[in-house]
JSON list of C-alpha atoms in Angstrom, two decimals:
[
{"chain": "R", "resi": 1, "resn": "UNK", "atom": "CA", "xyz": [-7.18, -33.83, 27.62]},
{"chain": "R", "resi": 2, "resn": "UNK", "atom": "CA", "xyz": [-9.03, -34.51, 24.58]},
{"chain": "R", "resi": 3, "resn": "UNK", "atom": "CA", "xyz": [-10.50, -32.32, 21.65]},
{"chain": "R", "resi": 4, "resn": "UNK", "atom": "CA", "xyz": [-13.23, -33.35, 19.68]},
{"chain": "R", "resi": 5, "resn": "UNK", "atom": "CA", "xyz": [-12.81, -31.87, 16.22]},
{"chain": "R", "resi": 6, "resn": "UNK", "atom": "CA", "xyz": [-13.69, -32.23, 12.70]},
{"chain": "R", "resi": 7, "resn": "UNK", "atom": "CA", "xyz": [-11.52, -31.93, 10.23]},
{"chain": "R", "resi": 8, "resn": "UNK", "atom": "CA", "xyz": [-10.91, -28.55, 8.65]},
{"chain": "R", "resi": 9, "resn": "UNK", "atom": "CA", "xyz": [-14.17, -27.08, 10.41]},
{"chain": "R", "resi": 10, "resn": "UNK", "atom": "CA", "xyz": [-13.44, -24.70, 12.85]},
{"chain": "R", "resi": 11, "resn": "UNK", "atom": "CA", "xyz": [-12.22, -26.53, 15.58]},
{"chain": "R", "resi": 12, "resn": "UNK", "atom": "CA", "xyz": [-9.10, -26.52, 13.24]},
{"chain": "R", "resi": 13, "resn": "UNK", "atom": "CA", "xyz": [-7.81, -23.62, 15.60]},
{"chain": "R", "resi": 14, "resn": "UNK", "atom": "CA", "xyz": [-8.06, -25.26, 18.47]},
{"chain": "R", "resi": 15, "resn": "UNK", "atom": "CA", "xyz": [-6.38, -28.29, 17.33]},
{"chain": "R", "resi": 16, "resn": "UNK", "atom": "CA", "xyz": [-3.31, -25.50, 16.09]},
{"chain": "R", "resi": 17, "resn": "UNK", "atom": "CA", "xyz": [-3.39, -23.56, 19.55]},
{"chain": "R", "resi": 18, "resn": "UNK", "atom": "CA", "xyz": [-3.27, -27.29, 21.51]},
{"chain": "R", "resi": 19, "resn": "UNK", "atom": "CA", "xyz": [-0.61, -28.29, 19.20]},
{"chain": "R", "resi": 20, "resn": "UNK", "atom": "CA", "xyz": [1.36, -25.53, 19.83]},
{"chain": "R", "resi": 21, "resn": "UNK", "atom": "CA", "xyz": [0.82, -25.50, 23.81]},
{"chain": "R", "resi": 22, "resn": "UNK", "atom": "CA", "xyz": [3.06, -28.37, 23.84]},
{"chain": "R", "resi": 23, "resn": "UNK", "atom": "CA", "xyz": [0.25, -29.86, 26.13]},
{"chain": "R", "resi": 24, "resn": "UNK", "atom": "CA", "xyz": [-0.41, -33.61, 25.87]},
{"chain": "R", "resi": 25, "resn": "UNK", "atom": "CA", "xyz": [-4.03, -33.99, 24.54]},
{"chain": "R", "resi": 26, "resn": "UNK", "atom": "CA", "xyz": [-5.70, -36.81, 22.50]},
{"chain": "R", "resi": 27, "resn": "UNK", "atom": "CA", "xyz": [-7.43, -35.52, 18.97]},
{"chain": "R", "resi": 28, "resn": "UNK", "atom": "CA", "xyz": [-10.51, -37.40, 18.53]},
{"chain": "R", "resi": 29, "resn": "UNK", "atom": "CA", "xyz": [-12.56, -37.08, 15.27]},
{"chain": "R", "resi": 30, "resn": "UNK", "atom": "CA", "xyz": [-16.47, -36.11, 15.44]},
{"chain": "R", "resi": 31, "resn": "UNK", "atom": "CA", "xyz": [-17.81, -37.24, 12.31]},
{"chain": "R", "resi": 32, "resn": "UNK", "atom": "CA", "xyz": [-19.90, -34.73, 12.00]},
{"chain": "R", "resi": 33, "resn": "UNK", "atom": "CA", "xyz": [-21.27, -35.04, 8.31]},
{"chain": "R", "resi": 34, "resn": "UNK", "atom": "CA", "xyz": [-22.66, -38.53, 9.58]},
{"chain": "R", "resi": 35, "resn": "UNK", "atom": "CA", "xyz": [-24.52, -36.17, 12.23]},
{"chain": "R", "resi": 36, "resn": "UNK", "atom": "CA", "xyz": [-22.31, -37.80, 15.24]},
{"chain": "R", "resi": 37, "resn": "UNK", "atom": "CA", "xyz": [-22.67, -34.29, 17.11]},
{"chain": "R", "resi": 38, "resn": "UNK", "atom": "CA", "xyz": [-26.31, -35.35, 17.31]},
{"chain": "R", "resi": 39, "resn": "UNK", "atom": "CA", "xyz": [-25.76, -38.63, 19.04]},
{"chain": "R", "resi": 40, "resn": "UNK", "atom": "CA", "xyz": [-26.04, -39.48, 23.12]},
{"chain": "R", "resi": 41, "resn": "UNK", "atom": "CA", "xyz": [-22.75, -40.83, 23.13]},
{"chain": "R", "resi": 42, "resn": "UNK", "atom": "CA", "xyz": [-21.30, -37.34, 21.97]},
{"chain": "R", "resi": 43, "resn": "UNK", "atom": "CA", "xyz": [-24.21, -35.09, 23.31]},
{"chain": "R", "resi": 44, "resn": "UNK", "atom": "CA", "xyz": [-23.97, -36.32, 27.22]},
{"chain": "R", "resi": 45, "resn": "UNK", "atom": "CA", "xyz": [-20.45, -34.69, 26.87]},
{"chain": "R", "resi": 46, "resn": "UNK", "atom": "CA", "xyz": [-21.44, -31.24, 25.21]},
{"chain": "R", "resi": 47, "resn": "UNK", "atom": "CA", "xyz": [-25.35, -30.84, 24.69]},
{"chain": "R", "resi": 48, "resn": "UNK", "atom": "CA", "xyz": [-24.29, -27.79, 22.14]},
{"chain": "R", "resi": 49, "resn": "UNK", "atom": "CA", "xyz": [-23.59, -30.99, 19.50]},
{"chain": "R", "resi": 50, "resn": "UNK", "atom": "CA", "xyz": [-20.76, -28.89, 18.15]},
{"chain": "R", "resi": 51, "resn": "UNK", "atom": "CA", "xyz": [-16.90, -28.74, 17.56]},
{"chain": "R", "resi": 52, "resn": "UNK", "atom": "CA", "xyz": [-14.64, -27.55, 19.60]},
{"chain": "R", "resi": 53, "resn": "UNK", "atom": "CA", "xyz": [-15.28, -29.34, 22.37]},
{"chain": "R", "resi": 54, "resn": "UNK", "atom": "CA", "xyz": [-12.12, -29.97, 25.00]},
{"chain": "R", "resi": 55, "resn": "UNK", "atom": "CA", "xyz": [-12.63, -32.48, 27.91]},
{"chain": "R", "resi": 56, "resn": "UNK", "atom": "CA", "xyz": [-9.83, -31.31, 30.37]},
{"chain": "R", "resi": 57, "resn": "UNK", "atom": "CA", "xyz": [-7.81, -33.57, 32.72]},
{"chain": "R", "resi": 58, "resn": "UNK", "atom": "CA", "xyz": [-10.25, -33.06, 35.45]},
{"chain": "R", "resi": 59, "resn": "UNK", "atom": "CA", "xyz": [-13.02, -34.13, 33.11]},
{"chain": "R", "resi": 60, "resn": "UNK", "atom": "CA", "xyz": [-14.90, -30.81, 32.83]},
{"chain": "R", "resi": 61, "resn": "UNK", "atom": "CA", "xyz": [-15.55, -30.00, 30.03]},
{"chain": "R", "resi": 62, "resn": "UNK", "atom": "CA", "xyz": [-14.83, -26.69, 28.04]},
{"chain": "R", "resi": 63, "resn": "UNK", "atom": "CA", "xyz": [-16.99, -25.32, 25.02]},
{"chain": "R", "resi": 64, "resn": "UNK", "atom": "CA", "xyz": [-16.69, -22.16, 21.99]},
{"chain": "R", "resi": 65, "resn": "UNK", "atom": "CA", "xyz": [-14.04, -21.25, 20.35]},
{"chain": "R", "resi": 66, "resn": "UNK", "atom": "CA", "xyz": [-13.23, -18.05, 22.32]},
{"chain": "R", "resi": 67, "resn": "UNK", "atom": "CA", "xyz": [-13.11, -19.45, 25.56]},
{"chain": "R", "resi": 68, "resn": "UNK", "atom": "CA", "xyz": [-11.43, -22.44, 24.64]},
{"chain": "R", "resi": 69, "resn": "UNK", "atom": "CA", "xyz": [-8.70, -20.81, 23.04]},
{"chain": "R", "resi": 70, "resn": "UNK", "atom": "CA", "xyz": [-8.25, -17.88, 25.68]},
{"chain": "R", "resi": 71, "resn": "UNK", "atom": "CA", "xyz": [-8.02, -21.04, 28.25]},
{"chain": "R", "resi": 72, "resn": "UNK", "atom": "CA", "xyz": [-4.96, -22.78, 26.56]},
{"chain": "R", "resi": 73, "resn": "UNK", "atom": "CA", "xyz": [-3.26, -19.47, 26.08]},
{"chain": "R", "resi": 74, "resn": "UNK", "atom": "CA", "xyz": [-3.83, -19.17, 30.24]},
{"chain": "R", "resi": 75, "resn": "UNK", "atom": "CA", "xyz": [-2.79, -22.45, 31.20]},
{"chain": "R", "resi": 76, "resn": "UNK", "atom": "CA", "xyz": [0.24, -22.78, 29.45]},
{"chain": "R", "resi": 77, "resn": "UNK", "atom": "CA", "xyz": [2.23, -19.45, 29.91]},
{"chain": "R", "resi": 78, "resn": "UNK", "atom": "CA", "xyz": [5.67, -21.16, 28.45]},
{"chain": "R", "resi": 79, "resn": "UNK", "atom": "CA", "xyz": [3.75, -21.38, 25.52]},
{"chain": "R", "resi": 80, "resn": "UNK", "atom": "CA", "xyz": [4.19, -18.13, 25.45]},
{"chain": "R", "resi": 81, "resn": "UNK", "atom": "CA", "xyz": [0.22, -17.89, 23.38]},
{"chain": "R", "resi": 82, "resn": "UNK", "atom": "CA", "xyz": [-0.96, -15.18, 25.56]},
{"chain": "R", "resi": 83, "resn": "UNK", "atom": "CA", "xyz": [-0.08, -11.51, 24.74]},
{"chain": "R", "resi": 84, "resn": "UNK", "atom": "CA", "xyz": [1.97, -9.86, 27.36]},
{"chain": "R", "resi": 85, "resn": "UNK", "atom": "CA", "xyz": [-0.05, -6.60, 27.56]},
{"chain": "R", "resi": 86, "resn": "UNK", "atom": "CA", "xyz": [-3.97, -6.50, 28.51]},
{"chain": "R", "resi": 87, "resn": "UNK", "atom": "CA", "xyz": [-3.76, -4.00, 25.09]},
{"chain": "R", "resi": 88, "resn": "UNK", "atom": "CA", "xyz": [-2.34, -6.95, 23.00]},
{"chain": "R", "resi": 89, "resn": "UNK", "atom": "CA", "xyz": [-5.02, -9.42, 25.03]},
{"chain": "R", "resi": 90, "resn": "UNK", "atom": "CA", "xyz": [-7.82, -7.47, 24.07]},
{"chain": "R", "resi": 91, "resn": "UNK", "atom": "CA", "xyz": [-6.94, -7.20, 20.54]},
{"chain": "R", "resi": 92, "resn": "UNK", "atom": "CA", "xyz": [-6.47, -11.22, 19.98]},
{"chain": "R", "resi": 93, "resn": "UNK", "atom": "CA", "xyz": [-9.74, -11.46, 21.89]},
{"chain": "R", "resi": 94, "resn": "UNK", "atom": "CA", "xyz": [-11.10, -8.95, 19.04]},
{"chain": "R", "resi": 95, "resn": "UNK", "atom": "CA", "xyz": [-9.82, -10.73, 16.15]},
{"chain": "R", "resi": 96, "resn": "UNK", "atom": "CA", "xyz": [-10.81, -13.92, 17.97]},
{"chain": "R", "resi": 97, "resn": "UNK", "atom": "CA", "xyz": [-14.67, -12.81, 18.22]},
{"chain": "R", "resi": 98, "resn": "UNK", "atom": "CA", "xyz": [-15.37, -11.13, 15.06]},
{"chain": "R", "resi": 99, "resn": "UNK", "atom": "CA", "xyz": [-13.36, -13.97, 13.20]},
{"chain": "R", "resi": 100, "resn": "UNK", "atom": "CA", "xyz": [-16.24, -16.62, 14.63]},
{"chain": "R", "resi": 101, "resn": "UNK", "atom": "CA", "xyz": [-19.17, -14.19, 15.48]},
{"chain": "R", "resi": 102, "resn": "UNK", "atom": "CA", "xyz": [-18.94, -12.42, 12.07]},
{"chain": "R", "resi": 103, "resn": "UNK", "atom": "CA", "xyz": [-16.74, -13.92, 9.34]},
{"chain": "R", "resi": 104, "resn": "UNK", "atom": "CA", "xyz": [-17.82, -17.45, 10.07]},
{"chain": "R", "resi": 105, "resn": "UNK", "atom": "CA", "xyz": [-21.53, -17.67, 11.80]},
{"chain": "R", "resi": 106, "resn": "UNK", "atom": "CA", "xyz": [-23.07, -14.61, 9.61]},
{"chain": "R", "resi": 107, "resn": "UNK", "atom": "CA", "xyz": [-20.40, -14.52, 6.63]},
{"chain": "R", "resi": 108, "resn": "UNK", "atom": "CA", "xyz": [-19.77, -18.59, 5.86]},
{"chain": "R", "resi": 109, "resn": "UNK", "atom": "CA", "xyz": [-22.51, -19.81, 7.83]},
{"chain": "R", "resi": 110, "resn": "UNK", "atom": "CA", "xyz": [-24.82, -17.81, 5.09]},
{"chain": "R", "resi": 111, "resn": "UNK", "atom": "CA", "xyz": [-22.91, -19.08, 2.30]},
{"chain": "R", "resi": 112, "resn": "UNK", "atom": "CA", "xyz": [-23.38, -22.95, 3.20]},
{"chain": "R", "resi": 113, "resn": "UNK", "atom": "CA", "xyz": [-26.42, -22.77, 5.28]},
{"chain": "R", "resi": 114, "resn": "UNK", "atom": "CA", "xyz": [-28.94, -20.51, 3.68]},
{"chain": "R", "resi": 115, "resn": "UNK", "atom": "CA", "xyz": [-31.69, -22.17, 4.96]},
{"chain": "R", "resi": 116, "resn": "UNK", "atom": "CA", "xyz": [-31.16, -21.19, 8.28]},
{"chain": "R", "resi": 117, "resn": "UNK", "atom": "CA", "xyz": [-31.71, -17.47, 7.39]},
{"chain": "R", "resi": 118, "resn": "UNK", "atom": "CA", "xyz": [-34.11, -17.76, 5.00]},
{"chain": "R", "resi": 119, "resn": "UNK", "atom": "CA", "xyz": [-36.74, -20.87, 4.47]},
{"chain": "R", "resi": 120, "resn": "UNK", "atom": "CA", "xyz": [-37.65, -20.09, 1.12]},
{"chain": "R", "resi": 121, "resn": "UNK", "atom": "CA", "xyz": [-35.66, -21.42, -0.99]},
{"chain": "R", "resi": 122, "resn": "UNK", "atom": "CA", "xyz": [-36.29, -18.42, -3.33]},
{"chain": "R", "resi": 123, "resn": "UNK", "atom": "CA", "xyz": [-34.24, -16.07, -1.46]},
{"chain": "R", "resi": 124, "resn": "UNK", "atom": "CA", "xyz": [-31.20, -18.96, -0.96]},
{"chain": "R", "resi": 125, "resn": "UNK", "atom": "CA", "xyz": [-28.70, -16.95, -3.83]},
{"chain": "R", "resi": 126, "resn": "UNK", "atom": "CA", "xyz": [-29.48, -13.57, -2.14]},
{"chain": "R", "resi": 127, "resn": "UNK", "atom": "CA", "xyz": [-28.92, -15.15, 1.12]},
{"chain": "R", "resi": 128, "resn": "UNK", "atom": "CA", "xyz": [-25.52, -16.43, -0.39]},
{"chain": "R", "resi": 129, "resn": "UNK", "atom": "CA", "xyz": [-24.45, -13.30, -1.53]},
{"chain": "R", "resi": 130, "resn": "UNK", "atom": "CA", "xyz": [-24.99, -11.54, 1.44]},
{"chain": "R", "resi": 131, "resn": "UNK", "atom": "CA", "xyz": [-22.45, -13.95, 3.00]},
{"chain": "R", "resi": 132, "resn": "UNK", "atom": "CA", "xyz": [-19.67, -13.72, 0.78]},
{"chain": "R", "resi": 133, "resn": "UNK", "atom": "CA", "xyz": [-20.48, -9.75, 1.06]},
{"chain": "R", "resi": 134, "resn": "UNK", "atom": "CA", "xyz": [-19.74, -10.14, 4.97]},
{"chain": "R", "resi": 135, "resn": "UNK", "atom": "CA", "xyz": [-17.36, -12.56, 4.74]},
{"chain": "R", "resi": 136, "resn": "UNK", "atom": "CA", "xyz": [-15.02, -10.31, 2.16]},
{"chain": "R", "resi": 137, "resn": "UNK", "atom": "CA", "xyz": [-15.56, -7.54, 4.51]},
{"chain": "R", "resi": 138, "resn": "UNK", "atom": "CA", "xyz": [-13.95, -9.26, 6.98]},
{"chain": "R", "resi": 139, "resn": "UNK", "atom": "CA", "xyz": [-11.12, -10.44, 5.26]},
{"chain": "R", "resi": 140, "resn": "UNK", "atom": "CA", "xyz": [-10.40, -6.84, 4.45]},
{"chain": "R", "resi": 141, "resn": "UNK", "atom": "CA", "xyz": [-10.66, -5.90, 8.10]},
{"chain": "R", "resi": 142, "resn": "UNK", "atom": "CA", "xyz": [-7.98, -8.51, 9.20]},
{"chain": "R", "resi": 143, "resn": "UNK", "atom": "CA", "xyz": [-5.77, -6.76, 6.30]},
{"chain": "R", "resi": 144, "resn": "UNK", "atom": "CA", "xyz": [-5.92, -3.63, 7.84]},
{"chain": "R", "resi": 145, "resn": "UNK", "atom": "CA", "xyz": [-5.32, -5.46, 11.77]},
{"chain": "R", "resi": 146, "resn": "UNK", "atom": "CA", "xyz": [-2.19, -7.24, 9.85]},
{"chain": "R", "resi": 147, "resn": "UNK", "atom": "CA", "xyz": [-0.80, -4.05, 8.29]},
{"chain": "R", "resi": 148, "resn": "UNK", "atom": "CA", "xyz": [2.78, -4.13, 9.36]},
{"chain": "R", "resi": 149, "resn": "UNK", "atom": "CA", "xyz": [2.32, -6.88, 11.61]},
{"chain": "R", "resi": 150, "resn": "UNK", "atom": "CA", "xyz": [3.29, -10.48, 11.22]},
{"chain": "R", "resi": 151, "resn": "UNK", "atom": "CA", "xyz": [0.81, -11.42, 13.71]},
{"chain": "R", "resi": 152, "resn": "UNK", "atom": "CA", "xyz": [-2.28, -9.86, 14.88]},
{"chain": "R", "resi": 153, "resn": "UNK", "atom": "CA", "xyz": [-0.52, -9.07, 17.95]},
{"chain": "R", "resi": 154, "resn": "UNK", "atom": "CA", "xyz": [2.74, -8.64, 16.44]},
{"chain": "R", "resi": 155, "resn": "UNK", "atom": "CA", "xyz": [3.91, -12.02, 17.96]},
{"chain": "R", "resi": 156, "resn": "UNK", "atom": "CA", "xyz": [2.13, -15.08, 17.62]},
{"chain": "R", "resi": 157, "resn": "UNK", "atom": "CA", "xyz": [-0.49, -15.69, 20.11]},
{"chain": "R", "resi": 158, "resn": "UNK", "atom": "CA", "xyz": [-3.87, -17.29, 20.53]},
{"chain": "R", "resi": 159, "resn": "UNK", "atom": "CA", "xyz": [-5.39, -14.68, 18.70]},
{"chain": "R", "resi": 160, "resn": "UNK", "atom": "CA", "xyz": [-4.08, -16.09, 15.58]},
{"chain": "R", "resi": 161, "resn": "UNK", "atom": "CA", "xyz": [-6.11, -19.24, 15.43]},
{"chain": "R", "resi": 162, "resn": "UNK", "atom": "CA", "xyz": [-9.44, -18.31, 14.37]},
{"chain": "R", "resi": 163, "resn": "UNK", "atom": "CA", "xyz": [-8.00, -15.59, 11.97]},
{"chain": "R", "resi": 164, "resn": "UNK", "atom": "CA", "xyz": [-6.47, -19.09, 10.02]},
{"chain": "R", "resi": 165, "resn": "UNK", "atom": "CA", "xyz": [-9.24, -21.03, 10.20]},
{"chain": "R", "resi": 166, "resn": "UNK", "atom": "CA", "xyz": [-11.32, -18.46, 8.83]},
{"chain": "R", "resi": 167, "resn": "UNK", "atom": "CA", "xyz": [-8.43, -17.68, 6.02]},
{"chain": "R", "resi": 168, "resn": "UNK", "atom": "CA", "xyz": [-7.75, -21.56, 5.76]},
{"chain": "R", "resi": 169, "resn": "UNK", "atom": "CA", "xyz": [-11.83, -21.54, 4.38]},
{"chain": "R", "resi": 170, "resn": "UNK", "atom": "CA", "xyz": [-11.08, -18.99, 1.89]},
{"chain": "R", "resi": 171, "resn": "UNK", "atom": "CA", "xyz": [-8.06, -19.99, 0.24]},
{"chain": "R", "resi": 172, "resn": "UNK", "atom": "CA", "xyz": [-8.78, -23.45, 0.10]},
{"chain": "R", "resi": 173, "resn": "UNK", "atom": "CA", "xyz": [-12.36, -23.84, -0.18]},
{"chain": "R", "resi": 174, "resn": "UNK", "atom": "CA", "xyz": [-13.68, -20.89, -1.40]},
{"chain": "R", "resi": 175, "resn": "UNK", "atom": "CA", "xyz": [-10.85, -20.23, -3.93]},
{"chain": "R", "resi": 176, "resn": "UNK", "atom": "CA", "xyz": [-10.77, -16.84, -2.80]},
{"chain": "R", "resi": 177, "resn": "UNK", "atom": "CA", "xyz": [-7.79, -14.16, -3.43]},
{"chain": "R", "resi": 178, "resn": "UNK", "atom": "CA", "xyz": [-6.36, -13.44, -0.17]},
{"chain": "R", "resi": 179, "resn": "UNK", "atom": "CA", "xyz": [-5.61, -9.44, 0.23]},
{"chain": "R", "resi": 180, "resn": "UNK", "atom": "CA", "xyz": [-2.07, -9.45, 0.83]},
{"chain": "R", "resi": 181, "resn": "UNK", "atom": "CA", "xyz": [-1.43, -8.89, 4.51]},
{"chain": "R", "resi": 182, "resn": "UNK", "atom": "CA", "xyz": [-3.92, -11.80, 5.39]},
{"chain": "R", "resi": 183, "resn": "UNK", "atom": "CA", "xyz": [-2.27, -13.85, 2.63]},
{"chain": "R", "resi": 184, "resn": "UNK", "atom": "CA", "xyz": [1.04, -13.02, 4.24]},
{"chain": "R", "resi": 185, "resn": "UNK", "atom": "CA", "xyz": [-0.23, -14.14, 7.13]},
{"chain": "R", "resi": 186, "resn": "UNK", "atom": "CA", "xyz": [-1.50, -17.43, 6.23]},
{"chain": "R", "resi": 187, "resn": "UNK", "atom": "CA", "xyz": [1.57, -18.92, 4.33]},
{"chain": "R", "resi": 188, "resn": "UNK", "atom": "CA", "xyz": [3.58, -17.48, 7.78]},
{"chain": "R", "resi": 189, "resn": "UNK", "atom": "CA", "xyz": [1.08, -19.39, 9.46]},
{"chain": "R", "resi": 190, "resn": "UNK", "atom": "CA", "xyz": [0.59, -22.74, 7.30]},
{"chain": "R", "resi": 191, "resn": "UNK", "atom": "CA", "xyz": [4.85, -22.47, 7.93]},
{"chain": "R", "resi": 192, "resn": "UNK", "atom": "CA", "xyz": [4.77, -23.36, 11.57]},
{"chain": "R", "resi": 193, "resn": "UNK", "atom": "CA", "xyz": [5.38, -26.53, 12.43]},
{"chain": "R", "resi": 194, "resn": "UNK", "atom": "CA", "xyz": [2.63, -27.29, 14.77]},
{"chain": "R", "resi": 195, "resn": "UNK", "atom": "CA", "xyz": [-0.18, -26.45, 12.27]},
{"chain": "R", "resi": 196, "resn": "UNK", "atom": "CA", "xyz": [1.74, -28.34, 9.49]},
{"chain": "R", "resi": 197, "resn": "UNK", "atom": "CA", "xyz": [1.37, -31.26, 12.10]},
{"chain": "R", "resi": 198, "resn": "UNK", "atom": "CA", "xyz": [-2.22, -30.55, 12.36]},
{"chain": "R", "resi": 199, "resn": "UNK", "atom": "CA", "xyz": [-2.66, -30.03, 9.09]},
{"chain": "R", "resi": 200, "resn": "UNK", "atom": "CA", "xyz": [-1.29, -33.40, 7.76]},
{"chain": "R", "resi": 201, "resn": "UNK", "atom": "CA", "xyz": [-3.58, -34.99, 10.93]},
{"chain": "R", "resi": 202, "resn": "UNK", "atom": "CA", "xyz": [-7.02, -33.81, 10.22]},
{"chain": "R", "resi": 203, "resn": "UNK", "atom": "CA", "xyz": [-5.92, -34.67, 6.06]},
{"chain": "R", "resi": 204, "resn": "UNK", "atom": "CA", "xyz": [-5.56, -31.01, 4.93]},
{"chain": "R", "resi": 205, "resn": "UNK", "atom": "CA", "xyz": [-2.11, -31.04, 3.81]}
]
């Protein structure tokens, strides 16, 4: 297989969840601030021009986050990524969703992209604001999902990866304080040995 990815964009989940399927897989960097995503080599393979993007053995080729990740999870059940219980799947599908729908595309996404939600560049702070506004709100609902859990699902599983990513953004690039069950969660997570391998790959350690 091979995963396109960029480094610490969100495709850094993917990258974790691959890392820790144990499945062999070749990480290949889209350089995406050189607008790669945009070019026909890398646009005959996904047409979406975005990261993750997984090319499977077969060739087909698999796209978003969500899918992606529930797909690894499936295919490699000695993994052991995929919650046991259709309860515990549908709450790692939960976190999974509103960590990319919500925290990232309309919390982040407003903070470093205002200009996609507003033209005028008069309304770019309030724009901004409104981001971080969302994107703290989420943080403090994955607090209240992590309360007394060291996982979402209480063990590790796939629905862990977008949570970090998402967490990953705020601690290191926004500089934000973490509250503390997500912050728990993180330094459990940045422990692992798989995403300390990913980390040190994509140059984040």
């Amino acid at each position: 297989m091979k995963l396109y990815y960029a480094p610490g964009a969100c495709s850094l989940g993917i990258h974790v969840l691959l890392e820790e399927s144990g499945a062999a897989y070749e990480p290949t960097l889209l350089n995406i601030r050189e607008g790669a995503q945009f070019k026909p080599e890398f646009t005959s393979i996904n047409a979406k021009s975005k990261v993750p993007t997984l090319v499977r053995d077969d060739g087909s080729v698999l796209t978003e986050f969500t899918a992606i990740a529930y797909w690894i999870a499936a295919k490699h059940p000695a993994a052991k990524l995929m919650p046991a219980t259709a309860e515990a799947q549908a709450t790692a599908l939960e976190a999974t969703d509103y960590a990319v729908a919500t925290i990232h595309m309309q919390g982040f996404s407003r903070m470093f992209r205002p200009a996609n939600f507003a033209p005028s560049e008069g309304d770019h702070e309030a724009v901004k604001a409104r981001g971080l506004e969302l994107f703290n709100k989420g943080l403090a609902w994955l607090d209240r999902a992590l309360e007394g859990r060291d996982y979402i699902c209480g063990d590790f599983s796939f629905g862990d990866a977008a949570p970090f990513y998402v967490t990953f953004w705020a601690a290191a690039r926004l500089k934000l304080d973490l509250p503390k069950n997500v912050a728990a969660h993180y330094e459990r997570m940045k422990a692992r040995p798989a995403v300390q391998r990913v980390m040190a790959r994509e140059g984040l350690a």
